[in-house]
Short mmCIF file of C-alpha atoms in Angstrom, two decimals:
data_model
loop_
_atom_site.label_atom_id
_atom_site.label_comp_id
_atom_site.label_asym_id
_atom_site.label_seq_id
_atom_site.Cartn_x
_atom_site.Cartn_y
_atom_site.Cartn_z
CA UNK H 225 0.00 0.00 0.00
CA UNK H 226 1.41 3.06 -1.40
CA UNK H 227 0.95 6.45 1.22
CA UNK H 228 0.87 9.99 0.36
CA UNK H 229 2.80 11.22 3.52
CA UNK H 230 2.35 14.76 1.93
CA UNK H 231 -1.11 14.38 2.01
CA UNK H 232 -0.66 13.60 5.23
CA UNK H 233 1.04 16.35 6.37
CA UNK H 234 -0.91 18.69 4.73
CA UNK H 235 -4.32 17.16 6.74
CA UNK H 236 -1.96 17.59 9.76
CA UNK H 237 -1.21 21.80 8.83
CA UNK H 238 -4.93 22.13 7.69
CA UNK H 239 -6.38 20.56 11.18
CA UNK H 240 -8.00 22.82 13.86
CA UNK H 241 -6.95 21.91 17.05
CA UNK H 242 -9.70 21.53 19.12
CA UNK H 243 -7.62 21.04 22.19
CA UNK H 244 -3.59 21.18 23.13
CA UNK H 245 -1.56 19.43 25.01
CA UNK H 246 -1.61 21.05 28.45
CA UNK H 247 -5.59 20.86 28.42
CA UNK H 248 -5.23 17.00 27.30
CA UNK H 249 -3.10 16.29 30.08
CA UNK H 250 -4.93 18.21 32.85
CA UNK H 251 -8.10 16.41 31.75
CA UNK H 252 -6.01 12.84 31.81
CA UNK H 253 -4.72 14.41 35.51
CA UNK H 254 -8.76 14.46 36.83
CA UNK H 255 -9.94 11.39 35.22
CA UNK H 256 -6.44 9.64 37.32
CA UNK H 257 -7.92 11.31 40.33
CA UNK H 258 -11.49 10.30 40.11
CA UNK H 259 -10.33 6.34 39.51
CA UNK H 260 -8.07 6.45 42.06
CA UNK H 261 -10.58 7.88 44.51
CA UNK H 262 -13.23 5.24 43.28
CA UNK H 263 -10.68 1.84 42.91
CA UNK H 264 -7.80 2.84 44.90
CA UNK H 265 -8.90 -0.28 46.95
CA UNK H 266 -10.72 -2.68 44.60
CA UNK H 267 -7.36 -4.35 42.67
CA UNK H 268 -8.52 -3.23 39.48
CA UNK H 269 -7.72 -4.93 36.28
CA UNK H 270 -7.01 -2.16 33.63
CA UNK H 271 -7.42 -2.60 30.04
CA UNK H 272 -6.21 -0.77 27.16
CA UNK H 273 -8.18 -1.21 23.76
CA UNK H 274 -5.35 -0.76 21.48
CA UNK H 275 -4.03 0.94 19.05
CA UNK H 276 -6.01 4.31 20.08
CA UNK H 277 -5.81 3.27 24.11
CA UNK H 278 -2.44 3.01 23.98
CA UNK H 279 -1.69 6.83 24.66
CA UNK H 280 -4.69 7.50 26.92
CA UNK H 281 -3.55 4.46 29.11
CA UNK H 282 0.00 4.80 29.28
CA UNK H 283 -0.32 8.57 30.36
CA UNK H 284 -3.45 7.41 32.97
CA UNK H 285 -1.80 4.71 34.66
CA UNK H 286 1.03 7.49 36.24
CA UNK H 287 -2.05 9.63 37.78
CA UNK H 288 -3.28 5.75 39.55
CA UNK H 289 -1.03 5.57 42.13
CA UNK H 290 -2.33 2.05 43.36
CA UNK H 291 -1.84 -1.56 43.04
CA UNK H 292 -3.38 -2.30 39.38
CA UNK H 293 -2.47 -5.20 36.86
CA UNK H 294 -2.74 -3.72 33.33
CA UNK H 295 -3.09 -5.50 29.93
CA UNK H 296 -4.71 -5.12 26.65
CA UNK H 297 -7.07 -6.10 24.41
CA UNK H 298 -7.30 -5.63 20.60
CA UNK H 299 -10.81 -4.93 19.08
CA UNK H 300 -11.83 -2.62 15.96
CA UNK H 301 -14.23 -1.42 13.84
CA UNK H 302 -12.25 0.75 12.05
CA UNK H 303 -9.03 -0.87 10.43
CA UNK H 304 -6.78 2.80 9.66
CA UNK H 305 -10.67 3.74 7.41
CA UNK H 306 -13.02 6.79 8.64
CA UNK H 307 -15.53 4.85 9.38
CA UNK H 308 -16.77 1.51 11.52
CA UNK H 309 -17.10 -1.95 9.95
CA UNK H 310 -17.67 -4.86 12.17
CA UNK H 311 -16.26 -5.79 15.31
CA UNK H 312 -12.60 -7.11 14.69
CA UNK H 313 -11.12 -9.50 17.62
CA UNK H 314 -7.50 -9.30 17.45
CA UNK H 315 -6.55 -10.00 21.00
CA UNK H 316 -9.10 -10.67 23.30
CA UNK H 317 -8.35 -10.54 27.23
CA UNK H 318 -6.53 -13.35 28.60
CA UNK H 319 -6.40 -12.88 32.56
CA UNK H 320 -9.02 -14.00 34.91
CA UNK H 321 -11.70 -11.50 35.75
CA UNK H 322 -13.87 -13.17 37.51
CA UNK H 323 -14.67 -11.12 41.00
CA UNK H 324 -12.76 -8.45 39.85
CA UNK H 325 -13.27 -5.03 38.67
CA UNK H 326 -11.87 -3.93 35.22
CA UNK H 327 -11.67 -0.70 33.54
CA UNK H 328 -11.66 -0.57 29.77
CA UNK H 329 -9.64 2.68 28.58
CA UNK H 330 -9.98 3.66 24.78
CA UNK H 331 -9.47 6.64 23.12
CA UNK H 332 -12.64 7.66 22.25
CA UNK H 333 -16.43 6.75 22.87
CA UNK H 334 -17.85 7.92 19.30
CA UNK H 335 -20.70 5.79 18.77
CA UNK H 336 -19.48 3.00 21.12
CA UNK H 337 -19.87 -0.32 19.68
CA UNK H 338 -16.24 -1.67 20.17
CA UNK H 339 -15.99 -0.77 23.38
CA UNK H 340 -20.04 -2.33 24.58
CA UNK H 341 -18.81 -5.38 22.72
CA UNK H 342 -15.57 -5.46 25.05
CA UNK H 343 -17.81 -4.65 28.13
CA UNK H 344 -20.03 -7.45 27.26
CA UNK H 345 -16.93 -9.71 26.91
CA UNK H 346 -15.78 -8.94 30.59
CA UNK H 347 -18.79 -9.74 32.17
CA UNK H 348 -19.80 -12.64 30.09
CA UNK H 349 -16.17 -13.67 31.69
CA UNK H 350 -17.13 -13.12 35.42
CA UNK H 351 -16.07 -9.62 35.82
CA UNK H 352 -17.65 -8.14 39.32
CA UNK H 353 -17.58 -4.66 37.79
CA UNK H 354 -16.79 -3.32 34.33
CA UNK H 355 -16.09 0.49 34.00
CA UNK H 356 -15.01 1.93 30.78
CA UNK H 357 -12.52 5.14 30.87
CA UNK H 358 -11.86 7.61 27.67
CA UNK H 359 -10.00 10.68 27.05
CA UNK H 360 -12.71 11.98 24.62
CA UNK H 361 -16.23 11.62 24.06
CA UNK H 362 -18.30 12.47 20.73
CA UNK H 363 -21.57 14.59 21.24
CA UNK H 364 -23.94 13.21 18.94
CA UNK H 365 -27.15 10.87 18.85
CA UNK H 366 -25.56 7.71 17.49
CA UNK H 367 -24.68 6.14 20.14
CA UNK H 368 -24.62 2.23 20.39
CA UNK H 369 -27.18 2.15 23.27
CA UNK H 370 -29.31 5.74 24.28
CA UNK H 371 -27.56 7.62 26.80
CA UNK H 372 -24.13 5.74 26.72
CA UNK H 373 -21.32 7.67 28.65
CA UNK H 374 -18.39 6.31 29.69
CA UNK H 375 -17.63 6.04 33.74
CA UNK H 376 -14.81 8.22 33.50
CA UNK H 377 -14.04 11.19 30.30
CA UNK H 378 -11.65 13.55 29.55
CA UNK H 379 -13.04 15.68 27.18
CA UNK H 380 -16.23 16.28 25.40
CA UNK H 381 -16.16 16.90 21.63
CA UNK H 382 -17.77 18.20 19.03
CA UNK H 383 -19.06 15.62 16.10
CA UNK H 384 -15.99 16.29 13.83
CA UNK H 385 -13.04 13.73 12.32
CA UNK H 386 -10.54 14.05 14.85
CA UNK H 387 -7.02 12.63 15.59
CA UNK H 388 -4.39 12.74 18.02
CA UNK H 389 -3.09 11.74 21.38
CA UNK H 390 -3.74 8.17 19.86
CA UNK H 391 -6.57 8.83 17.67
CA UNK H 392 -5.59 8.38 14.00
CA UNK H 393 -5.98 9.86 10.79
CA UNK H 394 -5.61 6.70 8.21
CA UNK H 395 -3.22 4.95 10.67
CA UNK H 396 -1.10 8.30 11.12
CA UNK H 397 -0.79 11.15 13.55
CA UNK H 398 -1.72 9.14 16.40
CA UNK H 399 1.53 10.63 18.26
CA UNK H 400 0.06 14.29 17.34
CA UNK H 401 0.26 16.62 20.85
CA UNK H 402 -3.38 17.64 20.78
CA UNK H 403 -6.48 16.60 19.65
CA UNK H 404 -6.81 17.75 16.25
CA UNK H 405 -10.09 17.78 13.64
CA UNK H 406 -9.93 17.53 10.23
CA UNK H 407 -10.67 20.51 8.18
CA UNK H 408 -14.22 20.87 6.35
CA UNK H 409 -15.31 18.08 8.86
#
């Protein structure tokens, strides 16, 4: 697959960024406080939904300053396109849940069917409690279920194409400092 990295770029120049780094990291600094003051004594079993997780989680995990086990899971919808096929299981969660409480961290909640499918997953496996955590959620009506929120946000955004602090624009720019949306969208 041939890429046009100057197309890239140029998406990248062209972007409006919605927010920058210091308000993406003060928002990632109260979601760590609000989990830690909620599981700081549960043994929590954290997972990140990668690729877009990966950011989001690694940066969370420093603000939880308590006895967690973390892992991953790998589940999409998307595969590096702008919009969601079905649900791709690419890793699925390997440790024992059962009893425990887990906390699914993803990027974003858009419309929310990867990450209800991965909730479903951890209780159908004995999970006590499943909590999801994300640094952004989409404000629109398309949401998987009505009235899904996630247990813990970061940021609430506008219904635009957006990429950054792990969110991606055709598999790129995930390691963008800010949450950026595409222009004209």
């Amino acid at each position: 697959m041939s890429v046009d990295l100057d197309h890239i770029r140029q998406v990248r120049e062209e972007a409006d960024c919605l927010y920058n780094e210091q308000q993406i990291e003060e928002a990632i600094a109260n979601m760590g406080k609000a989990i830690t003051e909620q599981l700081s004594d549960s043994n929590p079993l954290i997972y990140c939904v990668m690729n877009g997780g990966l950011v989001i989680t690694g940066k969370l995990m420093t603000h939880l300053q308590f006895p967690l086990e973390a892992s991953y899971v790998h589940a999409t919808r998307y595969r590096d396109q702008l919009t969601g096929g079905q649900l791709n299981w690419k890793v699925r969660p390997t440790q024992d849940m059962k009893g425990r409480t887990v906390v699914v961290v993803d990027d974003i909640l858009d419309e929310g069917h990867t990450l209800d499918a991965i909730v479903d997953f951890c209780k159908e496996q004995g999970a006590e409690k499943v909590l999801t955590a994300v640094l952004i959620d989409k404000k629109h009506d398309r949401k998987a279920r009505p009235g899904m929120k996630a247990d813990f946000c970061g940021l609430d955004i506008e219904d635009r194409y957006i990429f950054g602090y792990g969110l991606d624009y055709q598999g790129y720019w995930r390691n963008a400092n800010g949450i950026f949306a595409l222009k004209g969208h």
